[in-house]
CSV table of N, CA and C in Angstrom, one decimal:
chain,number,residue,atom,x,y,z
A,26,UNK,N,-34.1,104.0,50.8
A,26,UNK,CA,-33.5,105.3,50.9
A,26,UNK,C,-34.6,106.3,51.2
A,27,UNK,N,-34.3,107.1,52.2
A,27,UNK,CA,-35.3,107.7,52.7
A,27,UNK,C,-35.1,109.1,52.4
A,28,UNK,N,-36.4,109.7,51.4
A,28,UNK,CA,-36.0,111.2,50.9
A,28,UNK,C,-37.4,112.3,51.7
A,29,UNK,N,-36.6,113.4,51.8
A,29,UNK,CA,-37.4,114.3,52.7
A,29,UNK,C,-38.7,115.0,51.6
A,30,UNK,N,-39.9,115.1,52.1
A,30,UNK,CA,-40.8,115.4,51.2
A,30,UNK,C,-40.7,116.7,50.8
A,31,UNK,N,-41.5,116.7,49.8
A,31,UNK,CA,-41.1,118.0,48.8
A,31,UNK,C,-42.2,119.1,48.8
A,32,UNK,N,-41.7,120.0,49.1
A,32,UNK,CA,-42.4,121.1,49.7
A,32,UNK,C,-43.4,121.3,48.6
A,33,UNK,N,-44.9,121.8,49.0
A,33,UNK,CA,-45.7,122.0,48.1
A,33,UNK,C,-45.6,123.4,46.9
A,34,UNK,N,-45.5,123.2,46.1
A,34,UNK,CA,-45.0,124.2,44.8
A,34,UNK,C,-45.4,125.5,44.9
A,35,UNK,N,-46.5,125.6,45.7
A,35,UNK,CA,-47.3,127.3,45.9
A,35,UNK,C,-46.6,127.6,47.2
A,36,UNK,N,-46.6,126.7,48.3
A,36,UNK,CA,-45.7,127.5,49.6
A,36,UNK,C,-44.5,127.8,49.6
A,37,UNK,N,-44.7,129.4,50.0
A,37,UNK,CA,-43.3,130.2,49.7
A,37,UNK,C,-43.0,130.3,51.2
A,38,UNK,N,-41.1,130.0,51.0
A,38,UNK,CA,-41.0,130.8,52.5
A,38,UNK,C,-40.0,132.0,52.3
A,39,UNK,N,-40.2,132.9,53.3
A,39,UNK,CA,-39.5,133.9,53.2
A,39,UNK,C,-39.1,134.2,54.7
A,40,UNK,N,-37.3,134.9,54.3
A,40,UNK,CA,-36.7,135.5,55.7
A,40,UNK,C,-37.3,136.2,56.1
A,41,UNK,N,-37.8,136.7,57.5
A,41,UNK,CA,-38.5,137.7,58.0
A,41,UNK,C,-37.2,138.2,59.0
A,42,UNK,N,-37.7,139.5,59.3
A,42,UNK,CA,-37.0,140.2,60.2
A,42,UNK,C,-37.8,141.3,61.2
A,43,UNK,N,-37.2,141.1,62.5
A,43,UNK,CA,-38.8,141.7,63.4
A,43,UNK,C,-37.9,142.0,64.4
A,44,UNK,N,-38.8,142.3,65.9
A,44,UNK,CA,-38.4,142.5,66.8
A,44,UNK,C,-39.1,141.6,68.1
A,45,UNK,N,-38.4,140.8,68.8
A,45,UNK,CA,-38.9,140.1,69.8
A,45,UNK,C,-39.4,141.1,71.3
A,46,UNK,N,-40.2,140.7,71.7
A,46,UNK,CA,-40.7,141.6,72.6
A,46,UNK,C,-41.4,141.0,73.7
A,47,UNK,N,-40.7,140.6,75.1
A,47,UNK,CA,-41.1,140.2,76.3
A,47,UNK,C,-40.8,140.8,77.3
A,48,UNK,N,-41.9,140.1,78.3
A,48,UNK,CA,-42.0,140.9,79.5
A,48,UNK,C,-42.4,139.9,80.5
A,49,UNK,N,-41.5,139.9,81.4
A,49,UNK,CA,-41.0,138.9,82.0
A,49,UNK,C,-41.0,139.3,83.8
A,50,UNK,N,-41.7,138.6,84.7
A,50,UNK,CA,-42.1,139.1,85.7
A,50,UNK,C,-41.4,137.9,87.2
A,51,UNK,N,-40.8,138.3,88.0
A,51,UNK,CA,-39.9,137.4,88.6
A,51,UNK,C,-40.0,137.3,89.8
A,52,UNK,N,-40.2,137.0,91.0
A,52,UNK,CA,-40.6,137.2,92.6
A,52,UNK,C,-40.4,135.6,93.2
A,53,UNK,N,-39.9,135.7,94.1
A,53,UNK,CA,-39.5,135.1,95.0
A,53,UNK,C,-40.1,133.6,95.7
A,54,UNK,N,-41.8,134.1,95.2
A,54,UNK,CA,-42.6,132.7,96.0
A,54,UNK,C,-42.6,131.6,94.6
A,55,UNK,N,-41.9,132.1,93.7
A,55,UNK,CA,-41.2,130.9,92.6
A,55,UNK,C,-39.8,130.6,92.4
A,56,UNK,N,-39.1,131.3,93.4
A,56,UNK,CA,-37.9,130.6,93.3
A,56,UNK,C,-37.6,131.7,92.3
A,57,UNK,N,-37.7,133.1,91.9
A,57,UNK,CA,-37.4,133.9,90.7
A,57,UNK,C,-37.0,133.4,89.5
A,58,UNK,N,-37.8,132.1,89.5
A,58,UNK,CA,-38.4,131.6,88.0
A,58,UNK,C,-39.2,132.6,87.1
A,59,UNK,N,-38.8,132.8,85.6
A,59,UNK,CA,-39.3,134.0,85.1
A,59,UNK,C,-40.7,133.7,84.5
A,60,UNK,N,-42.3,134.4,84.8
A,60,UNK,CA,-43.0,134.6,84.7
A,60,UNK,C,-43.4,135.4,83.7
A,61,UNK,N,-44.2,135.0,82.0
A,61,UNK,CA,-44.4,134.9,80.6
A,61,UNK,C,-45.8,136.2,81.4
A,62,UNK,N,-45.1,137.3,81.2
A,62,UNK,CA,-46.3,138.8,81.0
A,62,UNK,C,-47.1,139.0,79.4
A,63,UNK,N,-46.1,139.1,78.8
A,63,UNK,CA,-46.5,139.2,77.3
A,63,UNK,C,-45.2,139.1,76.2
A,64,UNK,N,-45.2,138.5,75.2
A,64,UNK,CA,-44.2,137.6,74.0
A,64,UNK,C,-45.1,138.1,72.5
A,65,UNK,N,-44.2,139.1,72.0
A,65,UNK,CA,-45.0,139.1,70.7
A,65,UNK,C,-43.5,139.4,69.8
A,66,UNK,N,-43.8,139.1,68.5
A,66,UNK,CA,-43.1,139.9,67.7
A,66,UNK,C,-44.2,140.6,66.8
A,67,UNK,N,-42.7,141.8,66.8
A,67,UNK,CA,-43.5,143.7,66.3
A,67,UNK,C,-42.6,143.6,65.3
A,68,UNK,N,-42.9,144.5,64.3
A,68,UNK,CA,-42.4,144.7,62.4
A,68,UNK,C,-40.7,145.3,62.9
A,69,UNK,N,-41.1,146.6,63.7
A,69,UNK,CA,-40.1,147.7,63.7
A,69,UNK,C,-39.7,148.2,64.9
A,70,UNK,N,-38.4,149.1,65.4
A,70,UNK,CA,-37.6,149.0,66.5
A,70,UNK,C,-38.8,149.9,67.2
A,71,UNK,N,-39.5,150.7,66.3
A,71,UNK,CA,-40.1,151.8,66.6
A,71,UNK,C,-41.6,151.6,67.1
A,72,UNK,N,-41.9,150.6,66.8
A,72,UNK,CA,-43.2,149.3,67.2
A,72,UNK,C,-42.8,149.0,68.5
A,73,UNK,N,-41.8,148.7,68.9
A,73,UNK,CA,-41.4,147.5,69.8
A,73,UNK,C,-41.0,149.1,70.8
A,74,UNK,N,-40.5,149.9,70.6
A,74,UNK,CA,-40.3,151.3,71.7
A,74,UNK,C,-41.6,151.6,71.8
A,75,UNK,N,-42.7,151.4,71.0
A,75,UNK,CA,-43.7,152.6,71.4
A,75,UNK,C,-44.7,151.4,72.6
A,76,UNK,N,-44.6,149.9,72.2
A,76,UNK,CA,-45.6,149.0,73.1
A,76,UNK,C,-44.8,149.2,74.6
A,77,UNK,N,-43.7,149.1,74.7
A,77,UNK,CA,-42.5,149.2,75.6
A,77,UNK,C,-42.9,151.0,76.4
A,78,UNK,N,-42.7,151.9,75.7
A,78,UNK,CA,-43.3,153.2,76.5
A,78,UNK,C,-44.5,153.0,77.1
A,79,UNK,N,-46.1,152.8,76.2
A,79,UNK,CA,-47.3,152.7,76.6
A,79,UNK,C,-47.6,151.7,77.8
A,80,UNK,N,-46.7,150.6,78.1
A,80,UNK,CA,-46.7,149.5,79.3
A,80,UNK,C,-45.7,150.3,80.3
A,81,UNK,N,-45.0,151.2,80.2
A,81,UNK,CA,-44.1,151.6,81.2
A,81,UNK,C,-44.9,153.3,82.1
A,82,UNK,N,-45.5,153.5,81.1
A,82,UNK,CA,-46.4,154.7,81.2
A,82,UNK,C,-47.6,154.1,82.0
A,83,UNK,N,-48.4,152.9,82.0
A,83,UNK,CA,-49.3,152.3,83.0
A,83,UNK,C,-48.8,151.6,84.0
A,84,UNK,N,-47.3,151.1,84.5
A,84,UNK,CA,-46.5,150.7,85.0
A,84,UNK,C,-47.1,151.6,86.5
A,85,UNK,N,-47.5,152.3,86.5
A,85,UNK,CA,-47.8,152.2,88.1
A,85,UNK,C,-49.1,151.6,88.9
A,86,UNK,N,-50.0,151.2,88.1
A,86,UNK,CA,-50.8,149.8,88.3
A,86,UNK,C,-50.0,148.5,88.9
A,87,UNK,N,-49.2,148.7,88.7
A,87,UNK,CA,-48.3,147.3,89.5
A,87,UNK,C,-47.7,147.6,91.1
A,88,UNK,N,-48.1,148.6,91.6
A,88,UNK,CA,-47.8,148.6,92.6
A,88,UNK,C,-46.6,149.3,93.3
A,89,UNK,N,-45.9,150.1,92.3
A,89,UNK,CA,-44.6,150.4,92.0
A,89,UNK,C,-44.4,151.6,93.7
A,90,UNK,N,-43.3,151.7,93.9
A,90,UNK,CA,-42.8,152.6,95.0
A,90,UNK,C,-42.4,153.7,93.8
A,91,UNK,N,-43.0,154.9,94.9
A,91,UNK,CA,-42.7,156.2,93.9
A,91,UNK,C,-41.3,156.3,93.0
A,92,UNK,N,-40.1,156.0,93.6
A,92,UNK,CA,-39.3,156.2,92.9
A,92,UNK,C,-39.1,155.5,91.7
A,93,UNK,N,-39.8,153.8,91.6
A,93,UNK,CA,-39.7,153.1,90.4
A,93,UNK,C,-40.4,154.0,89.7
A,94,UNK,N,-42.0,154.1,89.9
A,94,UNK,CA,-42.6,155.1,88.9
A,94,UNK,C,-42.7,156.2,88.4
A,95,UNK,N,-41.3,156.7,89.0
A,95,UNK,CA,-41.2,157.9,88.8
A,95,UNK,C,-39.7,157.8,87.3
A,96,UNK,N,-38.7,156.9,88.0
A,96,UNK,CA,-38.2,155.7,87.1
A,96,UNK,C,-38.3,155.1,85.6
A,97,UNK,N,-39.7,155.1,85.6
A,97,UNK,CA,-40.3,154.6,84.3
A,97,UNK,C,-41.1,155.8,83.6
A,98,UNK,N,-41.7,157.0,84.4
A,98,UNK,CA,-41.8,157.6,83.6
A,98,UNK,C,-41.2,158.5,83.1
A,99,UNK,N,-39.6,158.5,83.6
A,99,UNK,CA,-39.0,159.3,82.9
A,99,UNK,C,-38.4,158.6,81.4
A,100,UNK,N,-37.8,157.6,82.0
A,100,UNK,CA,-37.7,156.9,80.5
A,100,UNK,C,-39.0,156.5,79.3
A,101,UNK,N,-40.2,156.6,79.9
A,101,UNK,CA,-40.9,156.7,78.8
A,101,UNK,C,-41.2,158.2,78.3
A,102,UNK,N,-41.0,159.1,78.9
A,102,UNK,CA,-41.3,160.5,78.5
A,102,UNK,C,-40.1,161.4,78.6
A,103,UNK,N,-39.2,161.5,78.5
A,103,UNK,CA,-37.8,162.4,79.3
A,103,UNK,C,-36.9,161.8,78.0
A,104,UNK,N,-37.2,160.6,77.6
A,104,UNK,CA,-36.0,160.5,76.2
A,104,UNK,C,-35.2,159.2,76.6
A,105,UNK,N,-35.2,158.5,77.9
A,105,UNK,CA,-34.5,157.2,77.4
A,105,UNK,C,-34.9,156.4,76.8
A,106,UNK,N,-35.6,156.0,76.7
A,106,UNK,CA,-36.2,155.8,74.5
A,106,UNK,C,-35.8,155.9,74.0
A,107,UNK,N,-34.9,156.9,73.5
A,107,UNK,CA,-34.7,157.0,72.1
A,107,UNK,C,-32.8,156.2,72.2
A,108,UNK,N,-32.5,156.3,73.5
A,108,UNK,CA,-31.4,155.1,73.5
A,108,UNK,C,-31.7,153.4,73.1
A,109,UNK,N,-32.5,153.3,73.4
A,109,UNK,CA,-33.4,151.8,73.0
A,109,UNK,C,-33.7,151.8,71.8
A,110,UNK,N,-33.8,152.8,71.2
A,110,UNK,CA,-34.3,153.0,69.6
A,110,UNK,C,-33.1,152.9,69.2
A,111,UNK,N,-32.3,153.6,69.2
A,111,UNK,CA,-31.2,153.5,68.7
A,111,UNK,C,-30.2,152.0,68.7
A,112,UNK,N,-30.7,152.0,69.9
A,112,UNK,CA,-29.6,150.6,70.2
A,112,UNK,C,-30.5,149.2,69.0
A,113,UNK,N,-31.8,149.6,68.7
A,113,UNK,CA,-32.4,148.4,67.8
A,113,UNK,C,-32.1,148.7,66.7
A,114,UNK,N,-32.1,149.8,66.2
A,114,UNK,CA,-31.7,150.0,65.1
A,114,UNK,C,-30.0,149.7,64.3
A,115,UNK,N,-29.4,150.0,65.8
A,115,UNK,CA,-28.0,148.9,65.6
A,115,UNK,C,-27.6,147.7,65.3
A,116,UNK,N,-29.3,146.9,65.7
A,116,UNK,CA,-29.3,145.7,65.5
A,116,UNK,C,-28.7,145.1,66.8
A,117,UNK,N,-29.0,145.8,68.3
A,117,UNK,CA,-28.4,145.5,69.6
A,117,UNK,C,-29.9,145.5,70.2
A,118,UNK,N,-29.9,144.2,71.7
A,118,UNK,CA,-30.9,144.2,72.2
A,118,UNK,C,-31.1,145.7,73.1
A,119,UNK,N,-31.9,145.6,74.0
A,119,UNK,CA,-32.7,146.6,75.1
A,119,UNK,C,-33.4,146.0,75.8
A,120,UNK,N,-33.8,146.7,77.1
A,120,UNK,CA,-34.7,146.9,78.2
A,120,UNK,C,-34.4,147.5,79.3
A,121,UNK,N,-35.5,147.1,79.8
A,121,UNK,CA,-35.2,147.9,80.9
A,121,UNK,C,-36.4,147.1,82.5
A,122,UNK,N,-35.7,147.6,83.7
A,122,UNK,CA,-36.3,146.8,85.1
A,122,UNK,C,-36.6,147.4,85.6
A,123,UNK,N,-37.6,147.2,86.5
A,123,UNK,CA,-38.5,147.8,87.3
A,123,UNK,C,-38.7,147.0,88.7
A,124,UNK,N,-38.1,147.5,89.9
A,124,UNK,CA,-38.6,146.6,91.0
A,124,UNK,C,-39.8,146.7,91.3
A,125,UNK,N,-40.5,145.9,92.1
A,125,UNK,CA,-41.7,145.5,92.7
A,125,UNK,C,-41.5,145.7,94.2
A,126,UNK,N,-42.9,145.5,94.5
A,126,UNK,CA,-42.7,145.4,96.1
A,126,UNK,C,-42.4,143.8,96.2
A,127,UNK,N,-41.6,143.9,97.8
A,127,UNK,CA,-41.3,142.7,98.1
A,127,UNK,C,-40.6,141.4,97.5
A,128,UNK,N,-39.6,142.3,97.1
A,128,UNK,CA,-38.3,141.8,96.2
A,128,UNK,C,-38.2,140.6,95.0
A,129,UNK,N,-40.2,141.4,94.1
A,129,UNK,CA,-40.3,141.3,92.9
A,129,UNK,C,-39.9,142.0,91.9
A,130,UNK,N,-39.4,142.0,90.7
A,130,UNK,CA,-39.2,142.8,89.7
A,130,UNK,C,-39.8,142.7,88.6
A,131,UNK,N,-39.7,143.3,87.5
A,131,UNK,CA,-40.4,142.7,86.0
A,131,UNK,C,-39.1,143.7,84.8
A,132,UNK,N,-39.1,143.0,84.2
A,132,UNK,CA,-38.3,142.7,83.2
A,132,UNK,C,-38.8,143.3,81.5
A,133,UNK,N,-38.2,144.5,81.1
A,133,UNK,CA,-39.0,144.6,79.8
A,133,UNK,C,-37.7,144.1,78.8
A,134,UNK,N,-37.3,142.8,77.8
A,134,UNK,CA,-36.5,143.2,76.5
A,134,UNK,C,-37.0,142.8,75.4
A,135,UNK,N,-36.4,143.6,74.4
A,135,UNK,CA,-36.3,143.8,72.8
A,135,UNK,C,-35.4,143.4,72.2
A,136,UNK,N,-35.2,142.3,71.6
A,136,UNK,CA,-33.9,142.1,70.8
A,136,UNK,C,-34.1,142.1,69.7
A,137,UNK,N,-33.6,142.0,68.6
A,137,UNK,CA,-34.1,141.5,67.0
A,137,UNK,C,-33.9,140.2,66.6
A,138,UNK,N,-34.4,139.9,65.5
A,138,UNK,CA,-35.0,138.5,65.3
A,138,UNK,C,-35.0,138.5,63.6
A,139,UNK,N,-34.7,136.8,63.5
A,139,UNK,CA,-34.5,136.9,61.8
A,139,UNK,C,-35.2,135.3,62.1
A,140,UNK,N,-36.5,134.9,61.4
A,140,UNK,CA,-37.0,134.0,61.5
A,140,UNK,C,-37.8,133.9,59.4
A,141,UNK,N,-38.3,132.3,59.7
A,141,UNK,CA,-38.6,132.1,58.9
A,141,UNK,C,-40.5,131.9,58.3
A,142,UNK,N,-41.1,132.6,57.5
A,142,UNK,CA,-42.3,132.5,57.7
A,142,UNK,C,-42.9,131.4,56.3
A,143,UNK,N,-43.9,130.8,56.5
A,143,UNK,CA,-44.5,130.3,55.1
A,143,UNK,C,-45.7,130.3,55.3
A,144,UNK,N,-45.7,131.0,53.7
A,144,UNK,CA,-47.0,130.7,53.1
A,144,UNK,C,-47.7,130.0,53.1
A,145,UNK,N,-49.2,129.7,53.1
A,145,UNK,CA,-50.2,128.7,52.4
A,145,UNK,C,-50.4,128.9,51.3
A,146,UNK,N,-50.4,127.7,50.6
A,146,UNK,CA,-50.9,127.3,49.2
A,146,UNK,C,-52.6,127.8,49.3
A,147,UNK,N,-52.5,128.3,48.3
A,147,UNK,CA,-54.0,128.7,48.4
A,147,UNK,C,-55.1,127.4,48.1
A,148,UNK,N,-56.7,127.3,48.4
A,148,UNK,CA,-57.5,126.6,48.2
A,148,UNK,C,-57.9,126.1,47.3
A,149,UNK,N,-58.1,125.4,47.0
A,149,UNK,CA,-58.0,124.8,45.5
A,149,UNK,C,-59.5,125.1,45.1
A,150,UNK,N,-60.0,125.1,43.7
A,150,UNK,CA,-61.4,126.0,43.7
A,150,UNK,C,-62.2,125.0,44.5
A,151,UNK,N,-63.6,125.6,44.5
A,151,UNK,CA,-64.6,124.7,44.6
A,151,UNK,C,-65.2,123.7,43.8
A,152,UNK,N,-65.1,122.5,44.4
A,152,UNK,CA,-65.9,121.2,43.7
A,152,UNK,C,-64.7,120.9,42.8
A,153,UNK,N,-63.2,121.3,43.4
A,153,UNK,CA,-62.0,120.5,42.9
A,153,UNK,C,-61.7,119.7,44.2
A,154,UNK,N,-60.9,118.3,43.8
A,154,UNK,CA,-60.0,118.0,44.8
A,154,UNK,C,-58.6,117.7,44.2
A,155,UNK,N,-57.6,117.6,45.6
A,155,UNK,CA,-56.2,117.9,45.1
A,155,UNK,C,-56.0,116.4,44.5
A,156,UNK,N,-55.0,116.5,44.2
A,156,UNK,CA,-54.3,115.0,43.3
A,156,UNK,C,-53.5,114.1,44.3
């Protein structure tokens, strides 16, 4: 009979709740296979709008046609933000797109997230060993 091992007595796990946060970049000489920009998870919806504005606010480093970056900086500065804020705080995803030249785009979303985290057992002292 085969029994599943028993978790060690000091590792705690706890539900965590966050916000997923990628950026996703897509162009044509891959077949618009999606291209891994940046993957993190942030604490709060308000985390995850502010990395999301400060990348859309540099967003014309990418090579953007005036109107895209004209585009992104209104939604980072003009208030559609605070639609995306809102919508996270509903517990609904966001983003938002941006074309490229040469019928690339890049991709910003936010969804929320309920994952699981664990603790380490701490170290056992010095000049102990475990059992």
């Amino acid at each position: 009979m085969r029994t599943s091992p028993r978790p060690h007595p000091l590792v705690q796990a706890q539900r965590q709740c966050g916000f997923r946060y990628e950026v996703l970049r897509y162009g044509p000489a891959n077949g618009f296979v999606p291209e891994p920009v940046d993957l993190r998870v942030l604490a709060t919806p308000r985390d995850a709008i502010r990395v999301l504005r400060v990348q859309l606010r540099s967003s014309h480093v990418l090579g953007l046609a005036p109107h895209e970056a004209g585009r992104a900086l209104y939604w980072a500065e003009q208030g559609g933000w605070v639609h995306a804020l809102g919508a996270l705080h509903r517990g609904e995803d966001c983003g938002f797109t941006l074309m490229l030249r040469k019928g690339r785009h890049i991709e910003w979303h936010v969804r929320p997230l309920t994952y699981v985290s664990l603790s380490a057992p701490p170290p056992p002292p010095y000049g102990h060993t475990l059992p």
